[in-house]
Amino acid sequence: MQQQFPPLQAPRRLLFGPGPSMVAPRVYAAMSQNVVGHLDPFFFEVAEEIRLLIAYAYSTVNEFNLAISGTGSSGMEAAVANFVEPGQKFALLTNGFFAERIGEMARRHGADIVRFAKDWGQPFDPQEARDFIRRERPRVVAFVQAETSTGMFNQSRTICEAAHEVDALVIADCVTSLGGMPVLVDENGIDIAYGCTQKGLGCPPGLAPMTVSPRALDWLEKRTTPVTSWYLDLRLLDTFYSGHKYHHTASATLFYALREALVMVSEEGLEHRCERHRRNHVAFVAGIEAMGLQMLVDGHHRLWTLNTPRVPDGVEDGKVRQYLLEERGIEIAGGFGPLAGKVFRIGLMGHGSTADNVLLVLEALEAALKQQGYRPAGDSRAAAEKALSAAV
Ligand SMILES: Cc1ncc(COP(=O)(O)O)c(C=O)c1O
């Protein structure tokens, strides 16, 4: 070949978008360990540790916990493929982009979909959601706990209670809550939860940690048609992880990374970790509001992992993001769909959720906005520092 290829040198970005988030050095170190075969006893030891650690991260006593090989969407598709039977009623509670993705997957797997929809960034009224589920009596109810397209946290409890009243299973997308916010699978009554590795857990993307309740497993046993995906069939996957029979060549490297990240969650303690995210989020919002920006989502519905300040009038969000990337090496994201050009999506999650990073991102964002002619209303650093010291 004529073309020369210099040694790969990936830039060191500061990842403060909706994911991937910053990877902890310990996780990088774990990933450089020797690859073993996917049927090696050591691989199964790691998979077993991951099974136990996933239960901790989801606050559940479920025993059926595994990491699906694939990104968060593979967890979503595993949930849908296994728990949708063609023609059965599937209730989708939607107020953002990722709920719509669940709906599209359910449609492709043959579900009869009924929708309870709110505008992007608007919360579900618990009573309305309850009435909808009671009226429709679906077999499955699905919603997104942490909607990354809007920065909204959807409360789980009422949805799960109403679903269980009509004997439906609940699928919750926890991709942006796992490792950063209280998912509380058992306390809320979630039957099937899936997440990802690249946000609150601080790993590279590539696996989808998932947990399934005994109730959902019973349902699966009674399923009359084959699961519409071979690769994501949970009972087949169980012959691999529990039965140690070949299913697919899982990546040992990614399993090491996830194990290390989950060990870090257990060492920090889940409550402390969530509190760290909450504290840094509150300080970040204090800084944002002192600057004169407004948040899209109302106070107690906000994610602690991902912040969505509105783009101020007269500012082009693309130019702000370009400045941050080119001048500061910082990645944030913009909105899409109905929120395109209207919000920034700024993640402080996992290893990246620190007080220093709150101040760093605020300062850089302010500089980027000033480049666009924006005049900050007040002192964002002082407001964030005050919130940080008040929280100690
Ligand atoms: C809430 C939510 N669900 C699902 C996904 C899909 O995950 P992935 O991009 O890892 O496939 C994302 C990705 O950001 C997400 O934020």
mmCIF file of C-alpha atoms and ligand atoms in Angstrom:
data_model
loop_
_atom_site.group_PDB
_atom_site.id
_atom_site.type_symbol
_atom_site.label_atom_id
_atom_site.label_comp_id
_atom_site.label_asym_id
_atom_site.label_seq_id
_atom_site.Cartn_x
_atom_site.Cartn_y
_atom_site.Cartn_z
ATOM 1 C CA MET A 1 0.000 0.000 0.000
ATOM 2 C CA GLN A 2 1.172 3.507 -0.843
ATOM 3 C CA GLN A 3 -0.460 5.323 2.009
ATOM 4 C CA GLN A 4 1.460 5.651 5.294
ATOM 5 C CA PHE A 5 -0.376 5.211 8.580
ATOM 6 C CA PRO A 6 1.299 6.899 11.553
ATOM 7 C CA PRO A 7 0.898 5.340 15.004
ATOM 8 C CA LEU A 8 -2.586 5.937 16.344
ATOM 9 C CA GLN A 9 -2.716 8.845 18.754
ATOM 10 C CA ALA A 10 -6.244 9.494 20.028
ATOM 11 C CA PRO A 11 -6.744 13.061 21.296
ATOM 12 C CA ARG A 12 -7.380 13.472 25.006
ATOM 13 C CA ARG A 13 -10.872 14.942 25.095
ATOM 14 C CA LEU A 14 -12.676 16.137 28.163
ATOM 15 C CA LEU A 15 -15.946 14.262 27.746
ATOM 16 C CA PHE A 16 -18.785 16.325 29.190
ATOM 17 C CA GLY A 17 -21.510 15.391 26.744
ATOM 18 C CA PRO A 18 -24.326 12.873 27.224
ATOM 19 C CA GLY A 19 -21.812 10.010 26.944
ATOM 20 C CA PRO A 20 -19.325 8.550 26.607
ATOM 21 C CA SER A 21 -18.097 10.062 29.852
ATOM 22 C CA MET A 22 -14.535 10.247 31.151
ATOM 23 C CA VAL A 23 -13.011 6.803 31.713
ATOM 24 C CA ALA A 24 -11.371 6.243 35.092
ATOM 25 C CA PRO A 25 -7.629 5.387 34.885
ATOM 26 C CA ARG A 26 -8.297 2.191 36.851
ATOM 27 C CA VAL A 27 -10.739 1.109 34.168
ATOM 28 C CA TYR A 28 -8.195 1.777 31.405
ATOM 29 C CA ALA A 29 -5.644 -0.227 33.384
ATOM 30 C CA ALA A 30 -8.038 -3.165 33.766
ATOM 31 C CA MET A 31 -8.614 -3.137 30.009
ATOM 32 C CA SER A 32 -4.945 -3.630 29.239
ATOM 33 C CA GLN A 33 -4.850 -7.004 31.004
ATOM 34 C CA ASN A 34 -4.466 -10.262 29.060
ATOM 35 C CA VAL A 35 -7.351 -11.348 26.920
ATOM 36 C CA VAL A 36 -8.627 -14.810 27.878
ATOM 37 C CA GLY A 37 -11.013 -16.984 25.925
ATOM 38 C CA HIS A 38 -14.740 -16.564 26.401
ATOM 39 C CA LEU A 39 -14.950 -20.128 27.804
ATOM 40 C CA ASP A 40 -11.961 -19.721 30.116
ATOM 41 C CA PRO A 41 -12.751 -20.353 33.804
ATOM 42 C CA PHE A 42 -11.279 -16.913 34.542
ATOM 43 C CA PHE A 43 -13.731 -15.267 32.140
ATOM 44 C CA PHE A 44 -16.639 -16.949 33.929
ATOM 45 C CA GLU A 45 -15.254 -15.850 37.306
ATOM 46 C CA VAL A 46 -15.288 -12.258 36.060
ATOM 47 C CA ALA A 47 -18.782 -12.679 34.595
ATOM 48 C CA GLU A 48 -19.999 -14.031 37.939
ATOM 49 C CA GLU A 49 -18.507 -11.078 39.827
ATOM 50 C CA ILE A 50 -20.187 -8.765 37.349
ATOM 51 C CA ARG A 51 -23.500 -10.524 37.977
ATOM 52 C CA LEU A 52 -23.219 -9.785 41.704
ATOM 53 C CA LEU A 53 -22.000 -6.225 41.196
ATOM 54 C CA ILE A 54 -24.802 -5.421 38.741
ATOM 55 C CA ALA A 55 -27.307 -6.356 41.458
ATOM 56 C CA TYR A 56 -25.646 -3.848 43.775
ATOM 57 C CA ALA A 57 -25.636 -1.062 41.189
ATOM 58 C CA TYR A 58 -29.335 -1.604 40.493
ATOM 59 C CA SER A 59 -30.259 -2.028 44.207
ATOM 60 C CA THR A 60 -31.874 -5.394 43.594
ATOM 61 C CA VAL A 61 -31.853 -8.913 44.958
ATOM 62 C CA ASN A 62 -32.525 -10.260 41.454
ATOM 63 C CA GLU A 63 -30.205 -13.101 40.541
ATOM 64 C CA PHE A 64 -30.636 -12.854 36.791
ATOM 65 C CA ASN A 65 -28.188 -10.068 36.013
ATOM 66 C CA LEU A 66 -25.905 -9.975 33.039
ATOM 67 C CA ALA A 67 -23.970 -7.724 30.703
ATOM 68 C CA ILE A 68 -25.317 -7.912 27.163
ATOM 69 C CA SER A 69 -22.584 -7.655 24.504
ATOM 70 C CA GLY A 70 -23.467 -4.416 22.766
ATOM 71 C CA THR A 71 -24.186 -0.796 23.669
ATOM 72 C CA GLY A 72 -27.192 0.500 25.620
ATOM 73 C CA SER A 73 -29.424 -0.095 22.595
ATOM 74 C CA SER A 74 -28.631 -3.818 22.796
ATOM 75 C CA GLY A 75 -30.011 -3.804 26.350
ATOM 76 C CA MET A 76 -33.081 -2.017 25.041
ATOM 77 C CA GLU A 77 -33.516 -4.525 22.237
ATOM 78 C CA ALA A 78 -32.960 -7.468 24.597
ATOM 79 C CA ALA A 79 -35.695 -6.130 26.881
ATOM 80 C CA VAL A 80 -38.098 -5.609 24.003
ATOM 81 C CA ALA A 81 -37.330 -8.803 22.074
ATOM 82 C CA ASN A 82 -37.694 -11.071 25.097
ATOM 83 C CA PHE A 83 -40.763 -9.477 26.660
ATOM 84 C CA VAL A 84 -42.825 -8.601 23.605
ATOM 85 C CA GLU A 85 -44.894 -11.319 22.025
ATOM 86 C CA PRO A 86 -46.256 -10.425 18.606
ATOM 87 C CA GLY A 87 -49.745 -8.934 18.838
ATOM 88 C CA GLN A 88 -49.607 -8.270 22.589
ATOM 89 C CA LYS A 89 -50.402 -4.859 23.979
ATOM 90 C CA PHE A 90 -47.349 -2.769 24.818
ATOM 91 C CA ALA A 91 -47.804 0.554 26.633
ATOM 92 C CA LEU A 92 -45.177 3.145 25.821
ATOM 93 C CA LEU A 93 -44.863 6.134 28.126
ATOM 94 C CA THR A 94 -42.934 8.659 26.119
ATOM 95 C CA ASN A 95 -41.585 12.167 26.622
ATOM 96 C CA GLY A 96 -38.350 12.064 24.655
ATOM 97 C CA PHE A 97 -36.227 10.545 21.927
ATOM 98 C CA PHE A 98 -35.152 7.332 23.645
ATOM 99 C CA ALA A 99 -38.692 6.317 24.580
ATOM 100 C CA GLU A 100 -39.524 6.669 20.886
ATOM 101 C CA ARG A 101 -36.633 4.306 20.104
ATOM 102 C CA ILE A 102 -38.144 1.713 22.457
ATOM 103 C CA GLY A 103 -41.441 2.144 20.614
ATOM 104 C CA GLU A 104 -39.790 1.611 17.243
ATOM 105 C CA MET A 105 -38.106 -1.569 18.476
ATOM 106 C CA ALA A 106 -41.378 -2.842 19.955
ATOM 107 C CA ARG A 107 -43.118 -2.135 16.633
ATOM 108 C CA ARG A 108 -40.489 -4.150 14.760
ATOM 109 C CA HIS A 109 -40.908 -7.039 17.205
ATOM 110 C CA GLY A 110 -44.641 -7.092 16.479
ATOM 111 C CA ALA A 111 -46.106 -5.340 19.534
ATOM 112 C CA ASP A 112 -49.513 -3.702 19.515
ATOM 113 C CA ILE A 113 -48.396 -0.300 20.840
ATOM 114 C CA VAL A 114 -50.520 2.104 22.862
ATOM 115 C CA ARG A 115 -48.946 5.458 23.666
ATOM 116 C CA PHE A 116 -49.097 7.844 26.589
ATOM 117 C CA ALA A 117 -47.169 10.838 25.293
ATOM 118 C CA LYS A 118 -46.023 14.153 26.715
ATOM 119 C CA ASP A 119 -43.995 16.821 24.979
ATOM 120 C CA TRP A 120 -40.236 16.384 25.217
ATOM 121 C CA GLY A 121 -39.132 17.596 28.650
ATOM 122 C CA GLN A 122 -42.628 17.493 30.192
ATOM 123 C CA PRO A 123 -43.197 15.146 33.148
ATOM 124 C CA PHE A 124 -45.878 12.453 33.247
ATOM 125 C CA ASP A 125 -48.709 13.274 35.605
ATOM 126 C CA PRO A 126 -48.728 10.220 37.925
ATOM 127 C CA GLN A 127 -52.516 10.021 38.096
ATOM 128 C CA GLU A 128 -52.872 10.297 34.319
ATOM 129 C CA ALA A 129 -50.222 7.626 33.813
ATOM 130 C CA ARG A 130 -51.974 5.362 36.301
ATOM 131 C CA ASP A 131 -55.369 5.873 34.624
ATOM 132 C CA PHE A 132 -53.858 5.160 31.217
ATOM 133 C CA ILE A 133 -52.331 1.873 32.358
ATOM 134 C CA ARG A 134 -55.525 0.802 34.160
ATOM 135 C CA ARG A 135 -57.592 1.601 31.083
ATOM 136 C CA GLU A 136 -55.319 -0.084 28.536
ATOM 137 C CA ARG A 137 -54.371 -3.164 30.604
ATOM 138 C CA PRO A 138 -51.183 -3.876 28.565
ATOM 139 C CA ARG A 139 -48.900 -6.915 28.950
ATOM 140 C CA VAL A 140 -45.824 -4.695 29.126
ATOM 141 C CA VAL A 141 -45.242 -1.074 30.154
ATOM 142 C CA ALA A 142 -42.037 0.667 29.069
ATOM 143 C CA PHE A 143 -40.565 4.037 29.953
ATOM 144 C CA VAL A 144 -37.219 5.804 30.181
ATOM 145 C CA GLN A 145 -36.166 6.605 33.731
ATOM 146 C CA ALA A 146 -33.477 9.081 32.687
ATOM 147 C CA GLU A 147 -34.328 10.674 29.333
ATOM 148 C CA THR A 148 -31.023 11.814 27.851
ATOM 149 C CA SER A 149 -32.624 13.797 25.044
ATOM 150 C CA THR A 150 -34.176 16.243 27.525
ATOM 151 C CA GLY A 151 -32.404 15.847 30.892
ATOM 152 C CA MET A 152 -35.569 14.643 32.594
ATOM 153 C CA PHE A 153 -35.900 12.036 35.359
ATOM 154 C CA ASN A 154 -39.170 10.094 35.153
ATOM 155 C CA GLN A 155 -40.373 8.798 38.518
ATOM 156 C CA SER A 156 -40.845 5.031 38.427
ATOM 157 C CA ARG A 157 -42.986 4.147 41.439
ATOM 158 C CA THR A 158 -46.519 4.980 40.241
ATOM 159 C CA ILE A 159 -45.905 3.539 36.794
ATOM 160 C CA CYS A 160 -44.692 0.240 38.276
ATOM 161 C CA GLU A 161 -47.542 0.056 40.804
ATOM 162 C CA ALA A 162 -50.178 0.631 38.133
ATOM 163 C CA ALA A 163 -48.523 -1.886 35.807
ATOM 164 C CA HIS A 164 -48.441 -4.542 38.510
ATOM 165 C CA GLU A 165 -52.116 -3.918 39.325
ATOM 166 C CA VAL A 166 -52.980 -5.056 35.794
ATOM 167 C CA ASP A 167 -50.326 -7.791 35.870
ATOM 168 C CA ALA A 168 -48.082 -6.107 33.311
ATOM 169 C CA LEU A 169 -44.284 -6.230 33.290
ATOM 170 C CA VAL A 170 -42.291 -3.003 33.501
ATOM 171 C CA ILE A 171 -39.278 -2.253 31.327
ATOM 172 C CA ALA A 172 -37.231 0.767 32.475
ATOM 173 C CA ASP A 173 -34.412 2.314 30.461
ATOM 174 C CA CYS A 174 -31.761 3.221 33.031
ATOM 175 C CA VAL A 175 -29.008 4.079 30.562
ATOM 176 C CA THR A 176 -28.386 7.548 32.022
ATOM 177 C CA SER A 177 -29.339 6.797 35.634
ATOM 178 C CA LEU A 178 -27.259 3.662 36.327
ATOM 179 C CA GLY A 179 -24.237 4.590 38.431
ATOM 180 C CA GLY A 180 -25.282 8.215 38.964
ATOM 181 C CA MET A 181 -28.842 8.337 40.262
ATOM 182 C CA PRO A 182 -30.959 6.062 42.469
ATOM 183 C CA VAL A 183 -32.429 3.519 40.035
ATOM 184 C CA LEU A 184 -33.854 1.419 42.918
ATOM 185 C CA VAL A 185 -35.094 -1.518 40.890
ATOM 186 C CA ASP A 186 -36.663 -3.440 43.788
ATOM 187 C CA GLU A 187 -38.002 -0.479 45.720
ATOM 188 C CA ASN A 188 -39.690 0.874 42.593
ATOM 189 C CA GLY A 189 -40.847 -2.506 41.281
ATOM 190 C CA ILE A 190 -39.056 -2.430 37.921
ATOM 191 C CA ASP A 191 -39.082 -5.880 36.282
ATOM 192 C CA ILE A 192 -36.550 -5.407 33.525
ATOM 193 C CA ALA A 193 -33.877 -2.700 33.700
ATOM 194 C CA TYR A 194 -31.024 -2.090 31.298
ATOM 195 C CA GLY A 195 -28.223 0.452 31.251
ATOM 196 C CA CYS A 196 -24.933 1.130 29.542
ATOM 197 C CA THR A 197 -21.295 1.257 30.519
ATOM 198 C CA GLN A 198 -20.321 4.646 29.077
ATOM 199 C CA LYS A 199 -22.171 7.109 31.291
ATOM 200 C CA GLY A 200 -22.571 6.847 35.076
ATOM 201 C CA LEU A 201 -20.188 3.889 35.252
ATOM 202 C CA GLY A 202 -17.268 5.614 33.525
ATOM 203 C CA CYS A 203 -16.338 2.791 31.131
ATOM 204 C CA PRO A 204 -15.976 2.804 27.379
ATOM 205 C CA PRO A 205 -19.158 1.818 25.515
ATOM 206 C CA GLY A 206 -19.750 -1.807 24.567
ATOM 207 C CA LEU A 207 -21.828 -3.601 27.194
ATOM 208 C CA ALA A 208 -25.359 -3.212 28.533
ATOM 209 C CA PRO A 209 -25.759 -4.265 32.200
ATOM 210 C CA MET A 210 -29.227 -5.688 32.684
ATOM 211 C CA THR A 211 -31.328 -7.141 35.500
ATOM 212 C CA VAL A 212 -34.494 -9.221 35.278
ATOM 213 C CA SER A 213 -36.934 -9.962 38.106
ATOM 214 C CA PRO A 214 -38.130 -13.491 38.983
ATOM 215 C CA ARG A 215 -41.607 -12.374 37.916
ATOM 216 C CA ALA A 216 -40.314 -11.476 34.454
ATOM 217 C CA LEU A 217 -38.422 -14.775 34.246
ATOM 218 C CA ASP A 218 -41.670 -16.668 34.992
ATOM 219 C CA TRP A 219 -43.304 -14.734 32.198
ATOM 220 C CA LEU A 220 -40.447 -15.712 29.883
ATOM 221 C CA GLU A 221 -40.855 -19.398 30.770
ATOM 222 C CA LYS A 222 -44.510 -19.189 29.718
ATOM 223 C CA ARG A 223 -43.767 -17.422 26.464
ATOM 224 C CA THR A 224 -45.348 -19.365 23.601
ATOM 225 C CA THR A 225 -43.391 -17.999 20.611
ATOM 226 C CA PRO A 226 -39.598 -17.999 20.138
ATOM 227 C CA VAL A 227 -37.794 -14.776 21.047
ATOM 228 C CA THR A 228 -37.483 -12.798 17.821
ATOM 229 C CA SER A 229 -33.733 -12.205 18.259
ATOM 230 C CA TRP A 230 -31.358 -15.150 18.523
ATOM 231 C CA TYR A 231 -28.399 -13.089 19.760
ATOM 232 C CA LEU A 232 -30.375 -11.393 22.531
ATOM 233 C CA ASP A 233 -32.472 -14.362 23.682
ATOM 234 C CA LEU A 234 -31.967 -14.225 27.452
ATOM 235 C CA ARG A 235 -32.503 -17.925 28.013
ATOM 236 C CA LEU A 236 -29.870 -18.763 25.415
ATOM 237 C CA LEU A 237 -27.545 -16.201 26.989
ATOM 238 C CA ASP A 238 -28.066 -17.938 30.309
ATOM 239 C CA THR A 239 -26.754 -21.187 28.833
ATOM 240 C CA PHE A 240 -23.532 -19.235 28.252
ATOM 241 C CA TYR A 241 -23.152 -17.276 31.491
ATOM 242 C CA SER A 242 -24.614 -19.902 33.847
ATOM 243 C CA GLY A 243 -24.222 -23.057 31.769
ATOM 244 C CA HIS A 244 -20.756 -22.130 30.424
ATOM 245 C CA LYS A 245 -21.659 -23.286 26.911
ATOM 246 C CA TYR A 246 -20.572 -21.330 23.852
ATOM 247 C CA HIS A 247 -23.016 -18.656 22.713
ATOM 248 C CA HIS A 248 -20.842 -15.822 21.376
ATOM 249 C CA THR A 249 -17.262 -14.600 21.767
ATOM 250 C CA ALA A 250 -17.803 -12.024 24.508
ATOM 251 C CA SER A 251 -15.062 -9.420 24.886
ATOM 252 C CA ALA A 252 -12.942 -10.255 27.939
ATOM 253 C CA THR A 253 -11.464 -6.749 27.759
ATOM 254 C CA LEU A 254 -14.831 -5.039 28.114
ATOM 255 C CA PHE A 255 -15.788 -7.393 30.921
ATOM 256 C CA TYR A 256 -12.623 -6.399 32.807
ATOM 257 C CA ALA A 257 -13.507 -2.742 32.303
ATOM 258 C CA LEU A 258 -17.048 -3.194 33.558
ATOM 259 C CA ARG A 259 -15.895 -5.245 36.529
ATOM 260 C CA GLU A 260 -13.453 -2.529 37.558
ATOM 261 C CA ALA A 261 -16.039 0.218 37.122
ATOM 262 C CA LEU A 262 -18.598 -1.694 39.199
ATOM 263 C CA VAL A 263 -16.007 -2.404 41.889
ATOM 264 C CA MET A 264 -15.405 1.345 42.013
ATOM 265 C CA VAL A 265 -19.154 1.879 42.510
ATOM 266 C CA SER A 266 -19.190 -0.592 45.394
ATOM 267 C CA GLU A 267 -16.065 0.921 46.982
ATOM 268 C CA GLU A 268 -17.514 4.418 46.822
ATOM 269 C CA GLY A 269 -20.911 3.164 47.963
ATOM 270 C CA LEU A 270 -23.947 3.681 45.762
ATOM 271 C CA GLU A 271 -25.540 6.294 48.009
ATOM 272 C CA HIS A 272 -22.353 8.330 48.207
ATOM 273 C CA ARG A 273 -21.914 8.085 44.485
ATOM 274 C CA CYS A 274 -25.443 9.321 43.777
ATOM 275 C CA GLU A 275 -24.982 12.082 46.332
ATOM 276 C CA ARG A 276 -21.750 13.137 44.600
ATOM 277 C CA HIS A 277 -23.660 13.411 41.326
ATOM 278 C CA ARG A 278 -26.482 15.345 42.983
ATOM 279 C CA ARG A 279 -24.122 17.784 44.681
ATOM 280 C CA ASN A 280 -22.147 18.496 41.523
ATOM 281 C CA HIS A 281 -25.328 18.849 39.480
ATOM 282 C CA VAL A 282 -26.794 21.347 41.974
ATOM 283 C CA ALA A 283 -23.581 23.378 41.926
ATOM 284 C CA PHE A 284 -23.456 23.305 38.145
ATOM 285 C CA VAL A 285 -27.053 24.532 37.896
ATOM 286 C CA ALA A 286 -26.299 27.294 40.413
ATOM 287 C CA GLY A 287 -23.455 28.439 38.143
ATOM 288 C CA ILE A 288 -25.596 28.178 35.006
ATOM 289 C CA GLU A 289 -28.391 30.231 36.548
ATOM 290 C CA ALA A 290 -25.954 32.831 37.903
ATOM 291 C CA MET A 291 -24.687 33.210 34.331
ATOM 292 C CA GLY A 292 -28.261 34.077 33.360
ATOM 293 C CA LEU A 293 -29.120 30.837 31.553
ATOM 294 C CA GLN A 294 -32.306 28.867 32.214
ATOM 295 C CA MET A 295 -32.689 25.129 32.599
ATOM 296 C CA LEU A 296 -35.108 23.301 30.288
ATOM 297 C CA VAL A 297 -36.425 20.944 32.970
ATOM 298 C CA ASP A 298 -38.100 22.052 36.207
ATOM 299 C CA GLY A 299 -36.138 21.638 39.456
ATOM 300 C CA HIS A 300 -37.027 18.296 40.980
ATOM 301 C CA HIS A 301 -37.439 16.513 37.614
ATOM 302 C CA ARG A 302 -33.823 17.133 36.563
ATOM 303 C CA LEU A 303 -31.221 14.468 35.958
ATOM 304 C CA TRP A 304 -28.126 14.727 38.140
ATOM 305 C CA THR A 305 -26.044 13.150 35.410
ATOM 306 C CA LEU A 306 -26.991 15.334 32.453
ATOM 307 C CA ASN A 307 -27.849 19.042 32.461
ATOM 308 C CA THR A 308 -29.877 20.785 29.771
ATOM 309 C CA PRO A 309 -29.514 24.573 29.951
ATOM 310 C CA ARG A 310 -31.379 26.482 27.262
ATOM 311 C CA VAL A 311 -29.282 28.154 24.562
ATOM 312 C CA PRO A 312 -29.659 31.899 25.191
ATOM 313 C CA ASP A 313 -31.156 34.122 22.491
ATOM 314 C CA GLY A 314 -28.667 35.293 19.901
ATOM 315 C CA VAL A 315 -26.252 32.416 20.531
ATOM 316 C CA GLU A 316 -25.597 29.641 18.005
ATOM 317 C CA ASP A 317 -25.168 26.398 19.893
ATOM 318 C CA GLY A 318 -22.990 24.858 17.164
ATOM 319 C CA LYS A 319 -20.447 27.660 17.495
ATOM 320 C CA VAL A 320 -20.327 27.249 21.266
ATOM 321 C CA ARG A 321 -19.699 23.533 20.907
ATOM 322 C CA GLN A 322 -17.076 24.132 18.227
ATOM 323 C CA TYR A 323 -15.229 26.649 20.445
ATOM 324 C CA LEU A 324 -15.278 24.235 23.382
ATOM 325 C CA LEU A 325 -13.932 21.369 21.315
ATOM 326 C CA GLU A 326 -11.307 23.301 19.380
ATOM 327 C CA GLU A 327 -10.089 25.682 22.074
ATOM 328 C CA ARG A 328 -10.575 23.600 25.211
ATOM 329 C CA GLY A 329 -10.778 19.981 24.042
ATOM 330 C CA ILE A 330 -14.202 19.768 25.706
ATOM 331 C CA GLU A 331 -17.051 17.775 24.223
ATOM 332 C CA ILE A 332 -20.618 18.738 25.058
ATOM 333 C CA ALA A 333 -23.691 18.065 22.912
ATOM 334 C CA GLY A 334 -26.602 20.015 21.534
ATOM 335 C CA GLY A 335 -30.281 19.153 21.472
ATOM 336 C CA PHE A 336 -31.981 17.259 18.684
ATOM 337 C CA GLY A 337 -35.505 16.772 17.365
ATOM 338 C CA PRO A 338 -37.733 19.538 18.752
ATOM 339 C CA LEU A 339 -34.849 20.697 20.964
ATOM 340 C CA ALA A 340 -32.316 21.158 18.137
ATOM 341 C CA GLY A 341 -30.500 24.466 18.653
ATOM 342 C CA LYS A 342 -32.470 25.113 21.846
ATOM 343 C CA VAL A 343 -30.493 23.324 24.583
ATOM 344 C CA PHE A 344 -26.983 22.259 25.444
ATOM 345 C CA ARG A 345 -26.589 18.755 26.859
ATOM 346 C CA ILE A 346 -23.807 18.784 29.417
ATOM 347 C CA GLY A 347 -22.940 15.598 31.278
ATOM 348 C CA LEU A 348 -21.158 15.426 34.598
ATOM 349 C CA MET A 349 -21.248 11.744 35.228
ATOM 350 C CA GLY A 350 -19.277 8.806 36.540
ATOM 351 C CA HIS A 351 -15.598 9.603 36.932
ATOM 352 C CA GLY A 352 -16.245 13.049 35.395
ATOM 353 C CA SER A 353 -18.643 14.237 38.101
ATOM 354 C CA THR A 354 -16.258 16.251 40.276
ATOM 355 C CA ALA A 355 -16.311 19.717 41.851
ATOM 356 C CA ASP A 356 -13.267 20.699 39.766
ATOM 357 C CA ASN A 357 -15.045 19.695 36.579
ATOM 358 C CA VAL A 358 -18.133 21.724 37.560
ATOM 359 C CA LEU A 359 -15.935 24.831 37.741
ATOM 360 C CA LEU A 360 -13.951 23.918 34.648
ATOM 361 C CA VAL A 361 -17.027 23.423 32.453
ATOM 362 C CA LEU A 362 -18.725 26.567 33.768
ATOM 363 C CA GLU A 363 -15.666 28.677 33.041
ATOM 364 C CA ALA A 364 -15.223 27.209 29.552
ATOM 365 C CA LEU A 365 -18.905 27.560 28.698
ATOM 366 C CA GLU A 366 -18.900 31.157 29.850
ATOM 367 C CA ALA A 367 -15.866 31.889 27.670
ATOM 368 C CA ALA A 368 -17.580 30.225 24.689
ATOM 369 C CA LEU A 369 -20.764 32.235 25.229
ATOM 370 C CA LYS A 370 -18.804 35.491 25.534
ATOM 371 C CA GLN A 371 -17.216 34.721 22.142
ATOM 372 C CA GLN A 372 -20.760 34.821 20.799
ATOM 373 C CA GLY A 373 -21.424 38.215 22.367
ATOM 374 C CA TYR A 374 -23.341 36.894 25.385
ATOM 375 C CA ARG A 375 -22.990 38.918 28.586
ATOM 376 C CA PRO A 376 -23.192 36.750 31.720
ATOM 377 C CA ALA A 377 -25.609 38.100 34.321
ATOM 378 C CA GLY A 378 -23.481 37.291 37.374
ATOM 379 C CA ASP A 379 -20.592 35.340 38.823
ATOM 380 C CA SER A 380 -21.147 31.678 37.958
ATOM 381 C CA ARG A 381 -17.986 30.461 39.686
ATOM 382 C CA ALA A 382 -18.935 32.119 42.968
ATOM 383 C CA ALA A 383 -22.461 30.664 42.780
ATOM 384 C CA ALA A 384 -21.165 27.154 42.084
ATOM 385 C CA GLU A 385 -18.520 27.368 44.826
ATOM 386 C CA LYS A 386 -21.152 28.545 47.297
ATOM 387 C CA ALA A 387 -23.406 25.609 46.388
ATOM 388 C CA LEU A 388 -20.467 23.197 46.682
ATOM 389 C CA SER A 389 -19.482 24.462 50.116
ATOM 390 C CA ALA A 390 -23.100 24.496 51.313
ATOM 391 C CA ALA A 391 -23.410 20.844 50.350
ATOM 392 C CA VAL A 392 -20.371 19.670 52.355
HETATM 393 C C1 LIG B 1 -31.756 6.891 27.614
HETATM 394 C C2 LIG B 1 -30.968 6.181 26.574
HETATM 395 N N1 LIG B 1 -31.393 4.987 26.146
HETATM 396 C C3 LIG B 1 -30.722 4.293 25.215
HETATM 397 C C4 LIG B 1 -29.568 4.783 24.658
HETATM 398 C C5 LIG B 1 -28.836 4.017 23.631
HETATM 399 O O1 LIG B 1 -27.574 3.671 24.095
HETATM 400 P P1 LIG B 1 -26.354 3.404 23.093
HETATM 401 O O2 LIG B 1 -26.092 4.656 22.338
HETATM 402 O O3 LIG B 1 -25.251 3.031 24.051
HETATM 403 O O4 LIG B 1 -26.755 2.282 22.209
HETATM 404 C C6 LIG B 1 -29.090 6.030 25.078
HETATM 405 C C7 LIG B 1 -27.854 6.597 24.506
HETATM 406 O O5 LIG B 1 -27.440 7.677 24.814
HETATM 407 C C8 LIG B 1 -29.803 6.734 26.061
HETATM 408 O O6 LIG B 1 -29.370 7.914 26.499
#
